Amino acid sequence: MANEIIENANDKMKNSLSSLQRELGHIRAGRANASLLDRIQVEYYGALTPLNQLASITIPEARVLMVTPFDKSILKDIEKSLNASDLGITPANDGSVIRLVIPMLTEERRKELVKEMGKVIENAKIAIRNIRRDAMDTVKKQEKSKEITEDDRKNFEKEIQKVTDDAIAGADKLAAAKEKELMDV
């Protein structure tokens, strides 16, 4: 039973790290990254459809995203959705593909993005610590109800803490990589 608690906590922490990685992918770093367009929805036959289901997204150069629609008739709709998005990048439509040129970031903007990233990282760490707290509480309840001994509880708490430390280290590793990416000129 307690092993299930540890496995469950570990799975939830891995999900938190995956979520963090996706969130960090949305932070624009002056380089082309296809995940920048993950949240873009295009109206296609009356339904909002994710852009990556309607077009291929490639990176022909370090700072250029190229969107090639599978159906050329929706090129204008894609362009309209990109203009309406919070990307802050003006799409260039040449009639068959759309190019998005990612502008270079200023030093000031890089520092702002690092601060913004710090908040995202801290929220992920809080989520991980909340998962740890829930797992610890469950183990303590099991001890109170005599399902496990005090020694078992202490061992399980050590294991839960180890899983937590690993997850926090993973978050720090993701943060360091993203900060390096943001600060590289």
Coordinates of N, CA, C and O in Angstrom, one line a residue:
M1 N 0.8 -1.2 0.0 CA 0.0 0.0 0.0 C 0.9 1.3 0.0 O 0.7 2.2 -0.8
A2 N 1.9 1.3 0.9 CA 2.7 2.5 1.0 C 3.6 2.6 -0.3 O 3.9 3.7 -0.7
N3 N 4.0 1.5 -0.8 CA 4.8 1.5 -2.1 C 3.9 2.2 -3.2 O 4.5 2.9 -4.0
E4 N 2.6 1.9 -3.2 CA 1.7 2.5 -4.2 C 1.7 4.0 -4.0 O 1.7 4.8 -5.0
I5 N 1.8 4.4 -2.7 CA 1.8 5.9 -2.4 C 3.0 6.5 -3.0 O 2.9 7.6 -3.7
I6 N 4.1 5.9 -2.8 CA 5.4 6.4 -3.4 C 5.4 6.4 -4.9 O 5.8 7.4 -5.5
E7 N 4.9 5.3 -5.5 CA 4.8 5.3 -7.0 C 3.9 6.4 -7.5 O 4.2 7.0 -8.5
N8 N 2.7 6.5 -6.8 CA 1.8 7.6 -7.2 C 2.4 9.0 -7.1 O 2.2 9.8 -8.0
A9 N 3.1 9.2 -6.0 CA 3.7 10.5 -5.8 C 4.8 10.7 -6.9 O 4.9 11.8 -7.5
N10 N 5.6 9.7 -7.2 CA 6.6 9.8 -8.2 C 6.0 10.1 -9.6 O 6.5 11.0 -10.3
D11 N 4.9 9.4 -9.9 CA 4.2 9.7 -11.2 C 3.7 11.1 -11.3 O 3.8 11.8 -12.3
K12 N 3.1 11.6 -10.2 CA 2.6 12.9 -10.2 C 3.7 14.0 -10.3 O 3.5 15.0 -11.0
M13 N 4.8 13.7 -9.7 CA 6.0 14.6 -9.8 C 6.5 14.6 -11.2 O 6.9 15.7 -11.7
K14 N 6.6 13.4 -11.9 CA 7.0 13.4 -13.3 C 6.1 14.2 -14.2 O 6.5 14.9 -15.1
N15 N 4.8 14.1 -13.9 CA 3.8 14.9 -14.6 C 4.0 16.3 -14.4 O 3.9 17.1 -15.4
S16 N 4.3 16.7 -13.2 CA 4.6 18.2 -12.9 C 5.8 18.6 -13.7 O 5.9 19.7 -14.3
L17 N 6.9 17.8 -13.8 CA 8.1 18.1 -14.6 C 7.7 18.2 -16.1 O 8.3 19.1 -16.7
S18 N 6.9 17.3 -16.6 CA 6.5 17.4 -18.0 C 5.7 18.7 -18.3 O 6.0 19.3 -19.3
S19 N 4.9 19.0 -17.3 CA 4.1 20.3 -17.5 C 5.0 21.5 -17.4 O 4.9 22.4 -18.2
L20 N 6.0 21.4 -16.6 CA 7.0 22.5 -16.5 C 7.8 22.6 -17.8 O 7.9 23.8 -18.3
Q21 N 8.2 21.5 -18.3 CA 8.9 21.5 -19.6 C 8.1 22.2 -20.7 O 8.6 23.0 -21.5
R22 N 6.8 21.8 -20.8 CA 5.9 22.4 -21.8 C 5.8 23.9 -21.6 O 5.8 24.7 -22.5
E23 N 5.6 24.3 -20.3 CA 5.4 25.7 -20.0 C 6.7 26.5 -20.3 O 6.6 27.6 -20.9
L24 N 7.9 25.9 -20.1 CA 9.1 26.6 -20.4 C 9.3 26.7 -22.0 O 9.9 27.7 -22.5
G25 N 8.7 25.7 -22.7 CA 8.8 25.8 -24.1 C 8.0 26.9 -24.7 O 8.3 27.4 -25.8
H26 N 7.0 27.4 -24.0 CA 6.2 28.5 -24.5 C 6.9 29.9 -24.3 O 6.5 30.9 -24.8
I27 N 8.0 29.9 -23.5 CA 8.7 31.2 -23.3 C 9.7 31.4 -24.5 O 10.6 30.5 -24.7
R28 N 9.5 32.5 -25.2 CA 10.2 32.7 -26.4 C 11.6 33.2 -26.0 O 11.9 34.1 -25.2
A29 N 12.6 32.5 -26.6 CA 14.0 32.7 -26.3 C 14.9 33.3 -27.4 O 16.1 33.3 -27.4
G30 N 14.2 34.0 -28.4 CA 15.0 34.5 -29.5 C 15.4 33.5 -30.5 O 16.1 33.8 -31.5
R31 N 15.0 32.3 -30.3 CA 15.3 31.2 -31.3 C 13.9 30.6 -31.7 O 13.0 30.6 -31.0
A32 N 13.9 30.1 -32.9 CA 12.7 29.4 -33.4 C 12.5 28.1 -32.6 O 13.5 27.4 -32.4
N33 N 11.3 27.9 -32.2 CA 11.0 26.7 -31.5 C 9.5 26.4 -31.8 O 8.6 27.2 -31.6
A34 N 9.3 25.2 -32.4 CA 7.9 24.9 -32.9 C 6.9 24.9 -31.7 O 5.7 25.1 -32.0
S35 N 7.3 24.7 -30.5 CA 6.4 24.7 -29.4 C 5.8 26.1 -29.1 O 4.8 26.2 -28.4
L36 N 6.4 27.1 -29.7 CA 5.8 28.4 -29.6 C 4.4 28.5 -30.2 O 3.5 29.3 -29.7
L37 N 4.1 27.6 -31.1 CA 2.8 27.7 -31.8 C 1.9 26.6 -31.3 O 0.8 26.5 -31.9
D38 N 2.2 25.9 -30.2 CA 1.4 24.8 -29.7 C 0.0 25.3 -29.3 O -1.0 24.6 -29.4
R39 N -0.1 26.5 -28.8 CA -1.4 27.0 -28.3 C -2.2 27.7 -29.3 O -3.3 28.2 -29.0
I40 N -1.7 27.9 -30.5 CA -2.4 28.6 -31.6 C -3.6 27.7 -32.1 O -3.4 26.5 -32.5
Q41 N -4.8 28.3 -32.2 CA -6.0 27.6 -32.7 C -6.4 28.3 -33.9 O -6.4 29.6 -33.9
V42 N -6.8 27.6 -34.9 CA -7.3 28.2 -36.2 C -8.7 27.7 -36.4 O -9.0 26.6 -36.2
E43 N -9.6 28.7 -36.8 CA -10.9 28.3 -37.2 C -10.9 27.6 -38.5 O -10.5 28.2 -39.5
Y44 N -11.3 26.3 -38.5 CA -11.3 25.5 -39.7 C -12.7 24.8 -39.8 O -13.0 24.0 -39.0
Y45 N -13.4 25.2 -40.8 CA -14.8 24.7 -41.0 C -15.6 24.9 -39.8 O -16.3 23.9 -39.3
G46 N -15.5 26.0 -39.1 CA -16.4 26.4 -38.0 C -15.9 25.8 -36.7 O -16.5 26.1 -35.6
A47 N -14.8 25.1 -36.6 CA -14.3 24.5 -35.4 C -12.9 25.0 -35.1 O -12.1 25.1 -36.1
L48 N -12.5 25.3 -33.9 CA -11.2 25.7 -33.6 C -10.3 24.5 -33.5 O -10.6 23.5 -32.9
T49 N -9.3 24.5 -34.3 CA -8.4 23.3 -34.5 C -6.9 23.8 -34.2 O -6.5 24.8 -34.7
P50 N -6.2 23.0 -33.5 CA -4.8 23.3 -33.3 C -4.0 23.5 -34.6 O -4.2 22.7 -35.5
L51 N -3.1 24.5 -34.7 CA -2.4 24.8 -35.9 C -1.6 23.6 -36.3 O -1.5 23.3 -37.5
N52 N -1.0 22.8 -35.4 CA -0.1 21.7 -35.8 C -0.9 20.5 -36.4 O -0.3 19.6 -36.9
Q53 N -2.2 20.6 -36.4 CA -3.0 19.6 -37.1 C -3.4 20.0 -38.5 O -3.9 19.2 -39.3
L54 N -3.2 21.3 -38.8 CA -3.5 21.9 -40.1 C -2.3 22.2 -40.9 O -2.5 22.4 -42.1
A55 N -1.1 22.2 -40.4 CA 0.0 22.6 -41.1 C 1.3 21.9 -40.5 O 1.3 21.5 -39.3
S56 N 2.3 21.8 -41.3 CA 3.6 21.3 -40.8 C 4.4 22.6 -40.4 O 4.3 23.6 -41.1
I57 N 5.1 22.5 -39.3 CA 5.9 23.6 -38.8 C 7.3 23.2 -38.8 O 7.7 22.2 -38.2
T58 N 8.1 23.9 -39.6 CA 9.5 23.6 -39.7 C 10.4 24.8 -39.3 O 9.9 25.9 -39.2
I59 N 11.7 24.5 -39.1 CA 12.6 25.6 -38.7 C 13.7 25.6 -39.7 O 14.8 24.9 -39.5
P60 N 13.6 26.4 -40.8 CA 14.6 26.4 -41.8 C 15.9 27.1 -41.4 O 17.0 26.8 -41.9
E61 N 15.7 28.1 -40.5 CA 16.9 28.8 -40.0 C 16.7 29.0 -38.5 O 15.6 28.8 -38.0
A62 N 17.8 29.4 -37.8 CA 17.7 29.4 -36.3 C 16.6 30.3 -35.8 O 16.1 30.1 -34.7
R63 N 16.3 31.4 -36.5 CA 15.3 32.3 -36.0 C 14.0 32.4 -36.8 O 13.3 33.4 -36.8
V64 N 13.8 31.4 -37.7 CA 12.6 31.4 -38.6 C 11.8 30.2 -38.4 O 12.3 29.1 -38.4
L65 N 10.5 30.4 -38.2 CA 9.5 29.3 -38.2 C 8.8 29.3 -39.5 O 8.3 30.4 -39.9
M66 N 8.6 28.2 -40.2 CA 7.9 28.1 -41.4 C 6.7 27.2 -41.2 O 6.8 26.1 -40.8
V67 N 5.5 27.8 -41.5 CA 4.2 27.1 -41.4 C 3.7 26.8 -42.8 O 3.5 27.7 -43.6
T68 N 3.7 25.5 -43.1 CA 3.2 25.1 -44.4 C 1.9 24.3 -44.3 O 1.8 23.2 -43.8
P69 N 0.7 25.0 -44.6 CA -0.6 24.4 -44.5 C -0.7 23.2 -45.4 O -0.2 23.2 -46.5
F70 N -1.4 22.1 -44.9 CA -1.7 21.0 -45.7 C -2.8 21.3 -46.8 O -2.8 20.8 -47.9
D71 N -3.6 22.3 -46.5 CA -4.7 22.8 -47.4 C -4.4 24.3 -47.6 O -4.6 25.1 -46.7
K72 N -3.9 24.7 -48.8 CA -3.5 26.1 -49.1 C -4.7 27.0 -48.9 O -4.5 28.2 -48.7
S73 N -5.9 26.6 -48.9 CA -7.1 27.5 -48.8 C -7.2 28.1 -47.4 O -7.9 29.1 -47.2
I74 N -6.5 27.5 -46.4 CA -6.7 28.0 -45.0 C -5.5 28.9 -44.7 O -5.4 29.3 -43.5
L75 N -4.7 29.3 -45.6 CA -3.5 30.1 -45.4 C -3.9 31.5 -44.7 O -3.3 31.9 -43.7
K76 N -5.0 32.1 -45.2 CA -5.4 33.4 -44.6 C -5.9 33.2 -43.2 O -5.7 34.0 -42.3
D77 N -6.6 32.1 -43.0 CA -7.1 31.8 -41.6 C -6.0 31.6 -40.6 O -6.1 32.1 -39.5
I78 N -5.0 30.9 -41.1 CA -3.8 30.7 -40.2 C -3.1 32.0 -39.9 O -2.8 32.3 -38.8
E79 N -3.0 32.8 -41.0 CA -2.3 34.2 -40.8 C -3.1 35.0 -39.8 O -2.6 35.7 -38.9
K80 N -4.5 35.0 -39.9 CA -5.3 35.7 -39.0 C -5.2 35.3 -37.6 O -5.1 36.1 -36.7
S81 N -5.1 33.9 -37.4 CA -4.9 33.4 -36.0 C -3.6 33.8 -35.4 O -3.5 34.1 -34.2
L82 N -2.6 33.8 -36.3 CA -1.2 34.2 -35.8 C -1.2 35.6 -35.4 O -0.6 36.0 -34.4
N83 N -1.8 36.5 -36.2 CA -1.9 37.9 -35.9 C -2.7 38.2 -34.6 O -2.3 39.1 -33.8
A84 N -3.7 37.4 -34.3 CA -4.6 37.6 -33.2 C -3.9 37.0 -31.9 O -4.4 37.3 -30.8
S85 N -2.9 36.2 -32.1 CA -2.3 35.5 -30.9 C -1.4 36.5 -30.1 O -1.2 37.6 -30.5
D86 N -1.0 36.0 -28.9 CA -0.1 36.8 -28.1 C 1.4 36.6 -28.4 O 2.2 36.9 -27.6
L87 N 1.7 36.1 -29.6 CA 3.1 35.9 -29.9 C 3.9 37.2 -30.1 O 5.1 37.2 -29.7
G88 N 3.3 38.2 -30.6 CA 4.0 39.4 -30.9 C 4.9 39.3 -32.1 O 5.8 40.1 -32.2
I89 N 4.6 38.4 -33.0 CA 5.4 38.3 -34.2 C 4.5 38.4 -35.4 O 3.4 37.7 -35.4
T90 N 4.9 39.3 -36.3 CA 4.0 39.5 -37.5 C 4.4 38.4 -38.5 O 5.5 38.3 -38.9
P91 N 3.4 37.6 -39.0 CA 3.6 36.6 -40.0 C 3.8 37.2 -41.4 O 3.2 38.2 -41.7
A92 N 4.7 36.5 -42.2 CA 4.9 36.9 -43.5 C 4.4 35.8 -44.4 O 4.8 34.7 -44.4
N93 N 3.3 36.2 -45.2 CA 2.6 35.2 -46.1 C 3.1 35.4 -47.5 O 2.9 36.5 -48.1
D94 N 3.7 34.3 -48.1 CA 4.1 34.5 -49.5 C 3.2 33.8 -50.5 O 3.5 33.6 -51.6
G95 N 2.0 33.4 -50.0 CA 1.0 32.7 -50.9 C 1.0 31.2 -50.7 O 0.0 30.6 -51.1
S96 N 2.1 30.6 -50.3 CA 2.1 29.1 -50.1 C 2.5 28.7 -48.7 O 2.1 27.7 -48.2
V97 N 3.4 29.6 -48.1 CA 3.8 29.3 -46.7 C 3.8 30.6 -45.9 O 3.7 31.7 -46.5
I98 N 3.8 30.5 -44.6 CA 3.9 31.6 -43.7 C 5.2 31.5 -42.9 O 5.5 30.4 -42.4
R99 N 5.9 32.6 -43.0 CA 7.2 32.6 -42.2 C 7.1 33.6 -41.0 O 6.5 34.6 -41.1
L100 N 7.6 33.1 -39.9 CA 7.6 33.9 -38.7 C 9.1 34.1 -38.3 O 9.8 33.1 -38.0
V101 N 9.5 35.4 -38.4 CA 10.9 35.7 -38.0 C 10.9 36.1 -36.5 O 10.3 37.1 -36.2
I102 N 11.6 35.3 -35.7 CA 11.7 35.6 -34.3 C 12.7 36.7 -34.1 O 13.9 36.6 -34.5
P103 N 12.3 37.9 -33.5 CA 13.3 39.0 -33.3 C 14.3 38.7 -32.2 O 14.0 37.9 -31.3
M104 N 15.4 39.3 -32.3 CA 16.4 39.1 -31.3 C 15.9 39.8 -30.0 O 15.2 40.8 -30.1
L105 N 16.2 39.2 -28.9 CA 15.8 39.8 -27.6 C 16.8 40.8 -27.1 O 18.0 40.6 -27.2
T106 N 16.3 41.9 -26.5 CA 17.2 42.8 -25.8 C 17.7 42.2 -24.5 O 17.0 41.3 -24.0
E107 N 18.7 42.8 -24.0 CA 19.3 42.3 -22.7 C 18.2 42.5 -21.6 O 18.0 41.6 -20.8
E108 N 17.5 43.6 -21.6 CA 16.5 43.9 -20.6 C 15.3 42.8 -20.7 O 14.9 42.3 -19.7
R109 N 14.9 42.5 -22.0 CA 13.8 41.5 -22.2 C 14.3 40.2 -21.7 O 13.5 39.4 -21.1
R110 N 15.6 39.8 -21.9 CA 16.1 38.5 -21.5 C 16.0 38.4 -20.0 O 15.6 37.4 -19.5
K111 N 16.3 39.5 -19.3 CA 16.3 39.4 -17.8 C 14.8 39.3 -17.3 O 14.6 38.6 -16.4
E112 N 13.9 40.0 -18.0 CA 12.5 39.9 -17.7 C 12.0 38.5 -17.8 O 11.3 37.9 -17.0
L113 N 12.4 37.8 -18.9 CA 12.0 36.5 -19.2 C 12.6 35.5 -18.2 O 11.9 34.5 -17.8
V114 N 13.8 35.8 -17.7 CA 14.4 34.9 -16.7 C 13.6 35.0 -15.4 O 13.3 34.0 -14.7
K115 N 13.2 36.3 -15.1 CA 12.3 36.5 -13.9 C 11.0 35.7 -14.0 O 10.5 35.1 -13.1
E116 N 10.4 35.9 -15.2 CA 9.1 35.2 -15.5 C 9.3 33.7 -15.4 O 8.4 33.0 -14.8
M117 N 10.4 33.2 -15.9 CA 10.7 31.8 -15.8 C 10.9 31.3 -14.3 O 10.4 30.3 -14.0
G118 N 11.5 32.2 -13.5 CA 11.6 31.9 -12.1 C 10.3 31.6 -11.4 O 10.2 30.7 -10.6
K119 N 9.3 32.4 -11.8 CA 8.0 32.2 -11.2 C 7.4 30.9 -11.6 O 6.8 30.2 -10.8
V120 N 7.6 30.5 -12.9 CA 7.0 29.2 -13.4 C 7.7 28.1 -12.7 O 7.1 27.1 -12.3
I121 N 9.1 28.2 -12.5 CA 9.8 27.2 -11.8 C 9.4 27.0 -10.4 O 9.2 25.9 -9.8
E122 N 9.2 28.2 -9.7 CA 8.7 28.1 -8.3 C 7.4 27.5 -8.1 O 7.1 26.7 -7.2
N123 N 6.5 27.8 -9.1 CA 5.1 27.1 -9.0 C 5.2 25.6 -9.2 O 4.5 24.9 -8.6
A124 N 6.1 25.2 -10.1 CA 6.3 23.7 -10.3 C 6.9 23.1 -9.0 O 6.4 22.0 -8.6
K125 N 7.8 23.8 -8.3 CA 8.4 23.3 -7.1 C 7.3 23.2 -6.0 O 7.3 22.2 -5.2
I126 N 6.4 24.2 -5.9 CA 5.4 24.2 -5.0 C 4.4 23.0 -5.2 O 4.0 22.3 -4.3
A127 N 4.1 22.7 -6.5 CA 3.3 21.6 -6.8 C 4.0 20.3 -6.4 O 3.3 19.4 -5.8
I128 N 5.3 20.2 -6.6 CA 6.0 19.0 -6.2 C 6.0 18.8 -4.7 O 5.7 17.7 -4.1
R129 N 6.2 19.9 -4.0 CA 6.2 19.8 -2.5 C 4.8 19.5 -2.0 O 4.6 18.8 -1.0
N130 N 3.7 20.0 -2.6 CA 2.3 19.6 -2.3 C 2.1 18.1 -2.4 O 1.4 17.5 -1.6
I131 N 2.6 17.6 -3.5 CA 2.5 16.1 -3.7 C 3.2 15.4 -2.6 O 2.7 14.4 -2.1
R132 N 4.4 15.9 -2.2 CA 5.1 15.2 -1.1 C 4.3 15.3 0.2 O 4.2 14.3 0.9
R133 N 3.7 16.4 0.5 CA 3.0 16.6 1.7 C 1.8 15.6 1.7 O 1.5 15.0 2.7
D134 N 1.1 15.5 0.6 CA -0.1 14.6 0.5 C 0.4 13.1 0.7 O -0.3 12.4 1.5
A135 N 1.5 12.8 0.1 CA 2.0 11.4 0.3 C 2.4 11.2 1.8 O 2.1 10.1 2.4
M136 N 3.1 12.1 2.4 CA 3.5 12.0 3.8 C 2.3 11.9 4.7 O 2.2 11.1 5.6
D137 N 1.2 12.7 4.4 CA 0.0 12.6 5.2 C -0.6 11.2 5.2 O -1.1 10.7 6.2
T138 N -0.7 10.7 3.9 CA -1.3 9.4 3.7 C -0.5 8.3 4.5 O -1.1 7.4 5.2
V139 N 0.8 8.4 4.5 CA 1.7 7.4 5.3 C 1.4 7.6 6.8 O 1.3 6.6 7.5
K140 N 1.3 8.8 7.2 CA 1.0 9.0 8.7 C -0.3 8.4 9.1 O -0.5 7.9 10.2
K141 N -1.3 8.6 8.2 CA -2.6 8.0 8.5 C -2.6 6.5 8.6 O -3.2 5.9 9.4
Q142 N -1.8 5.9 7.7 CA -1.6 4.5 7.7 C -1.0 4.0 9.0 O -1.4 3.0 9.6
E143 N 0.0 4.8 9.5 CA 0.6 4.5 10.8 C -0.4 4.5 11.9 O -0.5 3.7 12.8
K144 N -1.2 5.6 12.0 CA -2.2 5.8 13.0 C -3.3 4.7 13.0 O -3.7 4.2 14.1
S145 N -3.6 4.2 11.8 CA -4.6 3.1 11.7 C -3.9 1.7 11.8 O -4.6 0.7 11.6
K146 N -2.7 1.7 12.2 CA -1.9 0.5 12.5 C -1.7 -0.4 11.3 O -1.5 -1.6 11.4
E147 N -1.8 0.2 10.1 CA -1.5 -0.6 8.9 C 0.0 -0.8 8.7 O 0.4 -1.8 8.1
I148 N 0.8 0.2 9.2 CA 2.2 0.1 9.1 C 2.8 0.5 10.4 O 2.2 1.2 11.2
T149 N 4.1 0.1 10.7 CA 4.8 0.5 11.9 C 5.4 1.8 11.8 O 5.6 2.4 10.7
E150 N 5.9 2.3 13.0 CA 6.6 3.6 13.0 C 7.9 3.5 12.2 O 8.2 4.5 11.4
D151 N 8.6 2.4 12.2 CA 9.8 2.3 11.4 C 9.5 2.3 9.9 O 10.2 2.9 9.1
D152 N 8.4 1.6 9.6 CA 8.0 1.6 8.2 C 7.7 3.1 7.7 O 8.1 3.5 6.6
R153 N 7.0 3.8 8.6 CA 6.6 5.2 8.2 C 7.9 6.0 8.0 O 8.0 6.7 7.0
K154 N 8.9 5.9 8.9 CA 10.1 6.6 8.7 C 10.8 6.2 7.4 O 11.3 7.1 6.7
N155 N 10.8 5.0 7.1 CA 11.5 4.5 5.8 C 10.7 5.1 4.6 O 11.3 5.5 3.7
F156 N 9.4 5.0 4.7 CA 8.6 5.5 3.5 C 8.8 7.0 3.4 O 8.9 7.5 2.3
E157 N 8.9 7.7 4.5 CA 9.1 9.2 4.5 C 10.4 9.5 3.8 O 10.5 10.4 3.1
K158 N 11.4 8.7 4.1 CA 12.8 8.9 3.5 C 12.7 8.7 2.0 O 13.2 9.5 1.2
E159 N 12.0 7.6 1.6 CA 11.8 7.4 0.2 C 11.0 8.5 -0.5 O 11.4 8.9 -1.6
I160 N 10.0 8.9 0.1 CA 9.2 10.0 -0.5 C 10.1 11.3 -0.6 O 10.0 12.0 -1.6
Q161 N 10.9 11.6 0.4 CA 11.8 12.7 0.4 C 12.8 12.6 -0.8 O 13.1 13.5 -1.5
K162 N 13.3 11.4 -1.0 CA 14.3 11.1 -2.0 C 13.6 11.4 -3.4 O 14.2 12.1 -4.3
V163 N 12.4 10.9 -3.6 CA 11.7 11.1 -4.9 C 11.4 12.6 -5.1 O 11.6 13.2 -6.2
T164 N 11.1 13.3 -4.0 CA 10.9 14.8 -4.0 C 12.2 15.5 -4.4 O 12.2 16.4 -5.3
D165 N 13.3 15.1 -3.7 CA 14.6 15.8 -4.0 C 15.0 15.6 -5.5 O 15.5 16.5 -6.2
D166 N 14.7 14.4 -6.0 CA 15.0 14.1 -7.4 C 14.2 15.0 -8.4 O 14.7 15.5 -9.4
A167 N 12.9 15.1 -8.0 CA 12.0 16.0 -8.8 C 12.4 17.4 -8.8 O 12.4 18.1 -9.8
I168 N 12.8 17.9 -7.6 CA 13.2 19.3 -7.5 C 14.5 19.5 -8.3 O 14.7 20.5 -9.0
A169 N 15.4 18.5 -8.2 CA 16.7 18.6 -9.0 C 16.4 18.7 -10.5 O 17.0 19.4 -11.2
G170 N 15.4 17.9 -10.9 CA 15.0 17.9 -12.3 C 14.4 19.3 -12.7 O 14.7 19.8 -13.8
A171 N 13.7 19.9 -11.9 CA 13.1 21.2 -12.1 C 14.3 22.2 -12.2 O 14.3 23.1 -13.1
D172 N 15.2 22.1 -11.3 CA 16.4 23.0 -11.4 C 17.2 22.8 -12.6 O 17.7 23.8 -13.2
K173 N 17.3 21.6 -13.1 CA 18.1 21.3 -14.3 C 17.4 21.9 -15.5 O 18.0 22.5 -16.4
L174 N 16.0 21.8 -15.6 CA 15.3 22.4 -16.7 C 15.4 23.9 -16.6 O 15.6 24.6 -17.7
A175 N 15.4 24.5 -15.4 CA 15.5 25.9 -15.2 C 16.9 26.4 -15.7 O 17.0 27.4 -16.4
A176 N 17.9 25.7 -15.4 CA 19.3 26.1 -15.7 C 19.5 26.1 -17.3 O 20.0 27.0 -17.9
A177 N 18.9 25.0 -17.9 CA 19.0 24.9 -19.4 C 18.3 26.0 -20.0 O 18.8 26.7 -21.0
K178 N 17.0 26.4 -19.5 CA 16.3 27.4 -20.2 C 16.9 28.8 -19.9 O 16.9 29.6 -20.8
E179 N 17.5 29.0 -18.7 CA 18.1 30.3 -18.5 C 19.3 30.4 -19.4 O 19.6 31.5 -19.9
K180 N 20.1 29.4 -19.6 CA 21.3 29.4 -20.5 C 20.8 29.8 -21.9 O 21.4 30.6 -22.6
E181 N 19.7 29.2 -22.3 CA 19.1 29.4 -23.7 C 18.7 30.9 -23.8 O 18.9 31.6 -24.8
L182 N 18.1 31.4 -22.7 CA 17.6 32.8 -22.7 C 18.7 33.8 -22.7 O 18.7 34.8 -23.4
M183 N 19.8 33.5 -22.0 CA 20.9 34.5 -21.9 C 21.9 34.4 -23.0 O 22.7 35.3 -23.2
D184 N 21.9 33.3 -23.8 CA 22.8 33.2 -25.0 C 22.4 34.2 -26.0 O 21.2 34.4 -26.3
V185 N 23.3 35.0 -26.5 CA 23.0 36.0 -27.5 C 23.4 35.4 -28.9 O 24.3 34.7 -29.1

